[in-house]
Short mmCIF file of C-alpha atoms in Angstrom, two decimals:
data_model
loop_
_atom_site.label_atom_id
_atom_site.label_comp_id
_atom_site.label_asym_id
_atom_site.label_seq_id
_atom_site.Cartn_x
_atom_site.Cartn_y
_atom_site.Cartn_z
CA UNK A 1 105.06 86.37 89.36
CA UNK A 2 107.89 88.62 90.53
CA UNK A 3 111.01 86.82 92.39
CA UNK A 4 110.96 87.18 96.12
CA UNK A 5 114.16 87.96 96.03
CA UNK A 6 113.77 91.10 94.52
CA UNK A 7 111.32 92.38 96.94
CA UNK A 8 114.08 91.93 99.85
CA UNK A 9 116.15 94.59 98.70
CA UNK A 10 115.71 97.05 101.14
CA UNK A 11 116.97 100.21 99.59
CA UNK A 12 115.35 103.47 101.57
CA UNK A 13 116.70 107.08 101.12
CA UNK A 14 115.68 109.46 103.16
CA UNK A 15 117.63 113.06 101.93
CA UNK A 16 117.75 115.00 105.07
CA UNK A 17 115.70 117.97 105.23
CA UNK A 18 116.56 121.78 105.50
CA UNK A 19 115.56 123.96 108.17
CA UNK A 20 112.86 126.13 108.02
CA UNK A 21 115.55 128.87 107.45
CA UNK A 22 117.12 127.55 104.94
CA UNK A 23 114.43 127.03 102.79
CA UNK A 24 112.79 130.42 102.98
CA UNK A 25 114.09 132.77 100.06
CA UNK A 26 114.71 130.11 97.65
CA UNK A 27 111.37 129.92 95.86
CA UNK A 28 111.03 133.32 93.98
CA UNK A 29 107.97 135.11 92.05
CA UNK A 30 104.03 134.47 93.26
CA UNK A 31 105.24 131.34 95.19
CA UNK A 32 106.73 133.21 98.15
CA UNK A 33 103.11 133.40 99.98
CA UNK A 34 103.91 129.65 100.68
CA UNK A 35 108.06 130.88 101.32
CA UNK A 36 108.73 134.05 102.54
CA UNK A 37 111.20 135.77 104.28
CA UNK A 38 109.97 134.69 107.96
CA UNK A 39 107.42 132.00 107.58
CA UNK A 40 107.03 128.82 105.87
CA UNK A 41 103.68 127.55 105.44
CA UNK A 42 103.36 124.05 107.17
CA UNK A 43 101.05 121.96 109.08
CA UNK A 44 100.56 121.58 112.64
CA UNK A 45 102.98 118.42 114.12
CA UNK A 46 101.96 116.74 116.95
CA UNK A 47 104.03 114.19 118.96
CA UNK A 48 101.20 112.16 119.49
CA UNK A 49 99.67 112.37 116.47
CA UNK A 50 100.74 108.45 115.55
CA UNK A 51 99.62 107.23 118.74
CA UNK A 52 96.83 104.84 118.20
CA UNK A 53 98.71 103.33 114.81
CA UNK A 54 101.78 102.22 117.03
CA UNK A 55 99.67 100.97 119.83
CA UNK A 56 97.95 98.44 116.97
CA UNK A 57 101.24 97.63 115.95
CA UNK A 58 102.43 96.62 119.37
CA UNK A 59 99.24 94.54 119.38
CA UNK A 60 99.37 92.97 116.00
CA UNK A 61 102.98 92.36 116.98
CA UNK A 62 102.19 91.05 120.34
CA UNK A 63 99.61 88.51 118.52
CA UNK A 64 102.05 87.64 115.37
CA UNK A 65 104.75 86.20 118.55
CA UNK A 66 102.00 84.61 120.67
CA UNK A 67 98.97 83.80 119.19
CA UNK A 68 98.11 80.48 117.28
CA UNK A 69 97.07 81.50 114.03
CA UNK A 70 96.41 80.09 110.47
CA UNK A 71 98.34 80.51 107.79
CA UNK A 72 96.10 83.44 106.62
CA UNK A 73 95.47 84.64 109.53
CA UNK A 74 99.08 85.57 110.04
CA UNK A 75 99.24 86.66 106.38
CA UNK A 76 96.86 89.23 107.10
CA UNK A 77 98.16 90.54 110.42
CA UNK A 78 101.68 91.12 108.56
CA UNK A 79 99.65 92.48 106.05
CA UNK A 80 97.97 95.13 108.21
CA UNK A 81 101.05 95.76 110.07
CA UNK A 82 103.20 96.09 107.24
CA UNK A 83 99.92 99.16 106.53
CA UNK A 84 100.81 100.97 109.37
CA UNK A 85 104.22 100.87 109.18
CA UNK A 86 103.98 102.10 105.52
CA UNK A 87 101.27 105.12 107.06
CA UNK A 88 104.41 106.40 109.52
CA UNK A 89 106.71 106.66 106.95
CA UNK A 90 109.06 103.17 108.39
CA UNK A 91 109.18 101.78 104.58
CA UNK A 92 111.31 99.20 105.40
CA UNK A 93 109.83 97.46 107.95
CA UNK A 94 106.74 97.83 106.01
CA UNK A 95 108.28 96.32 103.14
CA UNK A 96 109.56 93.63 105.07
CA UNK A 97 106.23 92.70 106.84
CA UNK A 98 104.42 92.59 102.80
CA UNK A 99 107.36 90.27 101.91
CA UNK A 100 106.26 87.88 104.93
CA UNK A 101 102.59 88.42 104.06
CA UNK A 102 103.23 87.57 100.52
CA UNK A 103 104.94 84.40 101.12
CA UNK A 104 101.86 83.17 103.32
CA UNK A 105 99.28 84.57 100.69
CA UNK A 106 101.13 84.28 97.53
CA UNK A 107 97.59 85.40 95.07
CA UNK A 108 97.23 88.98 97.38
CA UNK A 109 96.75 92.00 94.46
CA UNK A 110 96.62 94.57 97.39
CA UNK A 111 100.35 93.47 98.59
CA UNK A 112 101.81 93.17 95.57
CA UNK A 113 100.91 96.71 94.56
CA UNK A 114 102.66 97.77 97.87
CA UNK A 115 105.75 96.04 97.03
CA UNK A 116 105.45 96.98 93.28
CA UNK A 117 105.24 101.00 94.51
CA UNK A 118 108.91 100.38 96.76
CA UNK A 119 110.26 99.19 93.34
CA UNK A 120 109.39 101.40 91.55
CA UNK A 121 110.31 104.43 94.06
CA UNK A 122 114.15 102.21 94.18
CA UNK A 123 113.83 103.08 90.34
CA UNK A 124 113.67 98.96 89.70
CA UNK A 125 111.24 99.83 87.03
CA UNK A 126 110.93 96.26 85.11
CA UNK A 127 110.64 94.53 88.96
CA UNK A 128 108.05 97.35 89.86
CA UNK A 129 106.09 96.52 86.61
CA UNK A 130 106.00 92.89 86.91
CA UNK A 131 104.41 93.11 90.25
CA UNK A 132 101.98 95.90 88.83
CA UNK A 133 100.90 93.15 86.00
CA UNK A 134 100.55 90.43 88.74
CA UNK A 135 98.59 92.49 90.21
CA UNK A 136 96.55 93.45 87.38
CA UNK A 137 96.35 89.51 86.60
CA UNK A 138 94.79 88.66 89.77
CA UNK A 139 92.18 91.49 89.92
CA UNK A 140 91.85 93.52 86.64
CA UNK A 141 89.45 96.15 88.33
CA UNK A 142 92.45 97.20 91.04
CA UNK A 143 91.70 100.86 90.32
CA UNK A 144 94.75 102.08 92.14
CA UNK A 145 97.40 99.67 89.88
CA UNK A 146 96.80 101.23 86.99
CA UNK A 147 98.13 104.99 88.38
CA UNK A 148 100.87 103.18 89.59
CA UNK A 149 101.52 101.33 86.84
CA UNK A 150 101.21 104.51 84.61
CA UNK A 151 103.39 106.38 87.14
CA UNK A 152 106.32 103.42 86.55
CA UNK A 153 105.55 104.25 82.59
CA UNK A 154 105.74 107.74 82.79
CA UNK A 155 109.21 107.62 84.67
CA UNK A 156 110.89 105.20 82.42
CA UNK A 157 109.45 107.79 80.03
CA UNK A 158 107.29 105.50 77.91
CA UNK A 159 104.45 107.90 77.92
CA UNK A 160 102.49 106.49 75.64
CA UNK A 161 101.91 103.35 77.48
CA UNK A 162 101.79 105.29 80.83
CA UNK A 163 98.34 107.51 78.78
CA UNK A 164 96.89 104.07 78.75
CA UNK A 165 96.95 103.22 82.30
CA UNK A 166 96.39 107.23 83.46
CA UNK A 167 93.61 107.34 81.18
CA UNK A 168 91.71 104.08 82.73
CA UNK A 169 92.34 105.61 85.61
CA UNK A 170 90.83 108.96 85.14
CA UNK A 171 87.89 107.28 83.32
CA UNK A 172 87.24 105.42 86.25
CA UNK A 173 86.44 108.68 88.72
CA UNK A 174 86.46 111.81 86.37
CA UNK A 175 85.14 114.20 89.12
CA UNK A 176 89.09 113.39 90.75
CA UNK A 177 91.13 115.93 90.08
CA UNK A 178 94.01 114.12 91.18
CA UNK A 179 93.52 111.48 88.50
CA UNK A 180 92.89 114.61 85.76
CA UNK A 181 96.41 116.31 87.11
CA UNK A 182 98.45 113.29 86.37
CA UNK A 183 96.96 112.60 82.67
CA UNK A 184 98.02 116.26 82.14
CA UNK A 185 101.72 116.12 83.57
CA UNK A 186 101.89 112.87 81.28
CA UNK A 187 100.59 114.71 78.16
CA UNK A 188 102.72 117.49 78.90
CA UNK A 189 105.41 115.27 77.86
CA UNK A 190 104.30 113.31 74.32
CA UNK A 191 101.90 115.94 73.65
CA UNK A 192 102.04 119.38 75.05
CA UNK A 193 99.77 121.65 72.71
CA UNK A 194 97.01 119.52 73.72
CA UNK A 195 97.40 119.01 77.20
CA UNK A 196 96.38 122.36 78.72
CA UNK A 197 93.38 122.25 76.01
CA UNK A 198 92.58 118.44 77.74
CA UNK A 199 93.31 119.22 81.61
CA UNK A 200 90.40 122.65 80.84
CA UNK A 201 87.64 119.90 79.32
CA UNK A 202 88.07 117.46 82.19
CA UNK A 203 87.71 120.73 85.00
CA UNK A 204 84.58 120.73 84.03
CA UNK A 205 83.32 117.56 85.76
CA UNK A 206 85.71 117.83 88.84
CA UNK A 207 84.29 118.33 92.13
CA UNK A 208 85.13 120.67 94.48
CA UNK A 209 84.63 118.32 97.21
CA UNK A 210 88.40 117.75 96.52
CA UNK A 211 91.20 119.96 97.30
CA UNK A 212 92.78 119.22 94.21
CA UNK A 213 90.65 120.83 92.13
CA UNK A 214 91.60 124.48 93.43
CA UNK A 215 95.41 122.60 92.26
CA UNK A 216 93.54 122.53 89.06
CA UNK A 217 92.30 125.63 88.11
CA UNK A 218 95.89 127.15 89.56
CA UNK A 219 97.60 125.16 86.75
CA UNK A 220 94.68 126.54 84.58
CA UNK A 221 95.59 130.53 85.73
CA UNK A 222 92.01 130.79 86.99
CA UNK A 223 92.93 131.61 89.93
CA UNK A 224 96.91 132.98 91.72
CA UNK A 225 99.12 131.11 94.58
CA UNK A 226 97.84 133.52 96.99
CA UNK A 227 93.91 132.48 96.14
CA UNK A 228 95.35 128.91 96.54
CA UNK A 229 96.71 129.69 99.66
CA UNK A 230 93.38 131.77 100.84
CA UNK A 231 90.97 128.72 99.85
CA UNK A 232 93.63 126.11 102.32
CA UNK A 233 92.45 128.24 105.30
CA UNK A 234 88.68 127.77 104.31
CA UNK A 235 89.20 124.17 103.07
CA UNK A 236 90.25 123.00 106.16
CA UNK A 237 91.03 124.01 109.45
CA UNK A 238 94.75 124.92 109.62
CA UNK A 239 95.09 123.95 113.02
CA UNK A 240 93.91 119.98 112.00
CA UNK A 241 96.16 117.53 110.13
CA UNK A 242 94.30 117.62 106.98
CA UNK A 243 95.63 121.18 106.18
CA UNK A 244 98.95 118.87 106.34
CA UNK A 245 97.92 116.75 103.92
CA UNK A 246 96.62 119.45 101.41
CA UNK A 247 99.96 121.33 101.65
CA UNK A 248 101.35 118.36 100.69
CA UNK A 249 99.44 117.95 97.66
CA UNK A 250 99.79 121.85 97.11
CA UNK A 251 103.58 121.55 97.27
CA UNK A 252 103.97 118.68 95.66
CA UNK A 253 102.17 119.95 92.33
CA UNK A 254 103.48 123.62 92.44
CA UNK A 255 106.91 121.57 92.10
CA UNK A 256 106.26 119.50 89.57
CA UNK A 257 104.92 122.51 87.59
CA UNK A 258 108.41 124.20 88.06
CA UNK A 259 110.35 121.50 87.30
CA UNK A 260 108.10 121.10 84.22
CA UNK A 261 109.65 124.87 83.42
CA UNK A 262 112.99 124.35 83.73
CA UNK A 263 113.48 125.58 87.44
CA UNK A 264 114.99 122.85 89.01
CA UNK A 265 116.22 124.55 91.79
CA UNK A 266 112.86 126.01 93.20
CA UNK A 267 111.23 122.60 92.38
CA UNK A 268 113.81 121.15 94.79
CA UNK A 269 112.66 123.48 97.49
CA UNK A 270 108.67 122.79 97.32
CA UNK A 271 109.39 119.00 96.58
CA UNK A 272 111.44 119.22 100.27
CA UNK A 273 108.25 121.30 101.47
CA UNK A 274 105.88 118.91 100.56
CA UNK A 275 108.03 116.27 102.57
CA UNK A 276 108.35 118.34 105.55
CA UNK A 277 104.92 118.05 106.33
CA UNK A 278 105.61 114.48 107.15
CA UNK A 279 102.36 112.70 105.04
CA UNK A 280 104.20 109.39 104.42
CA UNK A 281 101.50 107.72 102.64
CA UNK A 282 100.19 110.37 100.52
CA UNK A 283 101.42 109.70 96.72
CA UNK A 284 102.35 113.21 96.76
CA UNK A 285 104.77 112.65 99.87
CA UNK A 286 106.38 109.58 98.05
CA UNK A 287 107.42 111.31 94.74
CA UNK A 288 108.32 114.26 96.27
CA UNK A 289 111.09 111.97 98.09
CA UNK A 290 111.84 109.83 94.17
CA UNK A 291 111.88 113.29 92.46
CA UNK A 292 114.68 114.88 94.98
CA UNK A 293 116.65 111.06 94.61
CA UNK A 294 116.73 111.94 91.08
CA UNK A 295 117.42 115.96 90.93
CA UNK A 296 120.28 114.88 93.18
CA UNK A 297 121.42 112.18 90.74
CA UNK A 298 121.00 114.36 87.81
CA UNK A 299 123.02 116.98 89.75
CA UNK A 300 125.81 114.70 90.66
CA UNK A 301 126.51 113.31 87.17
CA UNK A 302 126.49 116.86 85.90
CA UNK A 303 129.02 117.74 88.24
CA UNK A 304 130.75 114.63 87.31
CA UNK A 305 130.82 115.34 83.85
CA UNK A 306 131.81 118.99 84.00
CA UNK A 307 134.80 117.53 86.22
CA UNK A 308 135.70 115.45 83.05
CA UNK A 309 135.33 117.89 80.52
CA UNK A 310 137.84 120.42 82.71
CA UNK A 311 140.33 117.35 83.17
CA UNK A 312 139.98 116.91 79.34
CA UNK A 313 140.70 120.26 78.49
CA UNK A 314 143.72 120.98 80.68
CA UNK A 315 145.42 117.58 79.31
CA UNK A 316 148.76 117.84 77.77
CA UNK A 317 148.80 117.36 74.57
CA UNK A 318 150.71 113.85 73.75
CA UNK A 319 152.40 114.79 70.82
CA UNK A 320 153.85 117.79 72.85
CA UNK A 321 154.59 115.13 75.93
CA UNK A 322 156.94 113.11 73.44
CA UNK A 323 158.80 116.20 72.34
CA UNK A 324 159.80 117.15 75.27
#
C-alpha cells in the first residue's frame, strides 16, 4: 500500500488566469468562433451556483466536531466531504480530508483513486501508480482506475502499458466517446498511422447521447469548429451550467489536438479556456491545469538552456585569458 506520508504533500498550482482580453486573438485559423476579436465563448457563472455543496459541508463539518460517531462512520463523512471539496475546485482540503478518511478505512478503492489522481497531477508518477494498483487490488472491476492509471502511463510516456489500461477501459463502455478519444491521443503517440484509422471504427458505436461524440467526428473532419460550436447551442441550453461543462470538454480536446501539432502556444490558450469555465472535477478541467504546469516547465528550461548556450558562446576563450 502507498506510504501515508506521501499523500500529505500538499503541492497545488493554480497558474493564474488571463482576462478575457487577453486571451482573444491568440488562437488563429477555424478556432476563432470559440476566440474572436470581442467575445470568448464561456459558460454562464453564478455566485451561487455552489450553494447547496458548501451548506453540506458546513453540516458534515458541524457533525465530524460534534457528533459521536464510529470509526467508519467518520471515515465516510471525511470521505464525502473531502467529495465536495474536490467538486469546488479546494484540492487541498480535499486531499487532506481523503488522507483522514484513509487512515480510518485503510481497504477504501474509491479514496485511494482520489489520492492516486493528486499524485499523479503533482507529477509523483510511481506514488500515483502504487495507489492506482492498490486500488486495482482491492476491487479489480474499478472502471474509472484503469483511465487513470493509463493517464499516469501515458504521461510518463510508457504508452504501451497506458493502451492496456485505455483499452479495458474503452471495452468496458464503447458507446463513450470520451473513453474512444483518449485510446486515440495514446495511439497517436506509439502508433500514429493507425490511430485515425482506429478512432473512425470505434465512431461507429458511439452515442450521441454524449457531447463528446460531436468532439469525435471534429477530430475525424466530419464536421468544422463552427458546426461544433452550432451543435453546443442545441446540445444544451447555453444559459445552464452544462453548456459549462461541454466547453470544457470542447476546449480541453481542441487543445490537446494543437498541442498534438506542434502549436504550443494556441494549445496554451484553449487549455486556460477550458479552465476558465471553472469545472473542477471534470477530467478535462484537471489536465488542462497538469498540461499548462508542464508547457510552463518546458518553457522555462528552454529559456534556461538558451541562457546557457548564449553564456557559452560569449565565453573567453582560456587559452586567450592566459595570454593576456
Amino acid at each position: 500500500m502507498i506510504q501515508l506520508k506521501k499523500l500529505f504533500n500538499f503541492v497545488v498550482f493554480l497558474p493564474g488566469l488571463f482576462f478575457a482580453f487577453a486571451l482573444s486573438g491568440c488562437v488563429n485559423g477555424s478556432d476563432d468562433v470559440f476566440v474572436s476579436k470581442n467575445k470568448i465563448i464561456l459558460g454562464e457563472q453564478y455566485p451561487n451556483v455552489h450553494f447547496d455543496q458548501e451548506v453540506m459541508i458546513v453540516r458534515i463539518s458541524q457533525m465530524l466536531i460534534i457528533g459521536q460517531l464510529s470509526k467508519n462512520e467518520r471515515a465516510d463523512l471525511y470521505f464525502e466531504r473531502g467529495v465536495l471539496y474536490d467538486s469546488l475546485g479546494l484540492w487541498g482540503l480535499a486531499r487532506y480530508d481523503f488522507t483522514q478518511a484513509l487512515a480510518l478505512q485503510p481497504r477504501s478503492p474509491a479514496i485511494y483513486n482520489y489520492l492516486g489522481l493528486y499524485l499523479l497531477l503533482d507529477e509523483d508518477y510511481d506514488s500515483a501508480l502504487e495507489a492506482f494498483n492498490a486500488v486495482l487490488e482491492l476491487d479489480p472491476n474499478y472502471d474509472y482506475t484503469y483511465l487513470n492509471r493509463g493517464l499516469d502511463f501515458y504521461y510518463m510516456e510508457r504508452y504501451n502499458l497506458a493502451q492496456q489500461d485505455l483499452l479495458k477501459f474503452y471495452e468496458a463502455k464503447k458507446d463513450d466517446p470520451y473513453r474512444a478519444l483518449w485510446l486515440y491521443i495514446n495511439e497517436l503517440k506509439f502508433k500514429p498511422n493507425e490511430a485515425t484509422q482506429n478512432l473512425a471504427r470505434r465512431a461507429k458505436d458511439l452515442s450521441t447521447e454524449y457531447w463528446g461524440t460531436y468532439i469525435v467526428q471534429y477530430y475525424l473532419n466530419e464536421i468544422s469548429v463552427k458546426d461544433l460550436l452550432d451543435k453546443a447551442k442545441v446540445f444544451v441550453d447555453p444559459q445552464s451550467s452544462q453548456y459549462a461543462e461541454i466547453l470544457t470538454e470542447t476546449y480541453f480536446y481542441l487543445a490537446k489536438q494543437k498541442l498534438n501539432a506542434g502549436h504550443a502556444e494556441e494549445a496554451e490558450t484553449l487549455f486556460k479556456l477550458a479552465m476558465a469555465n471553472q469545472v473542477y472535477n471534470f477530467v478535462e478541467y484537471r489536465f488542462a491545469l497538469f498540461e499548462l504546469a508542464k508547457l510552463k516547465t518546458n518553457s522555462e528550461q528552454t529559456e534556461q538552456a538558451v541562457v546557457q548556450r548564449v553564456k557559452t558562446t560569449q565565453a573567453p576563450n582560456s587559452k586567450e585569458l592566459d595570454a593576456e
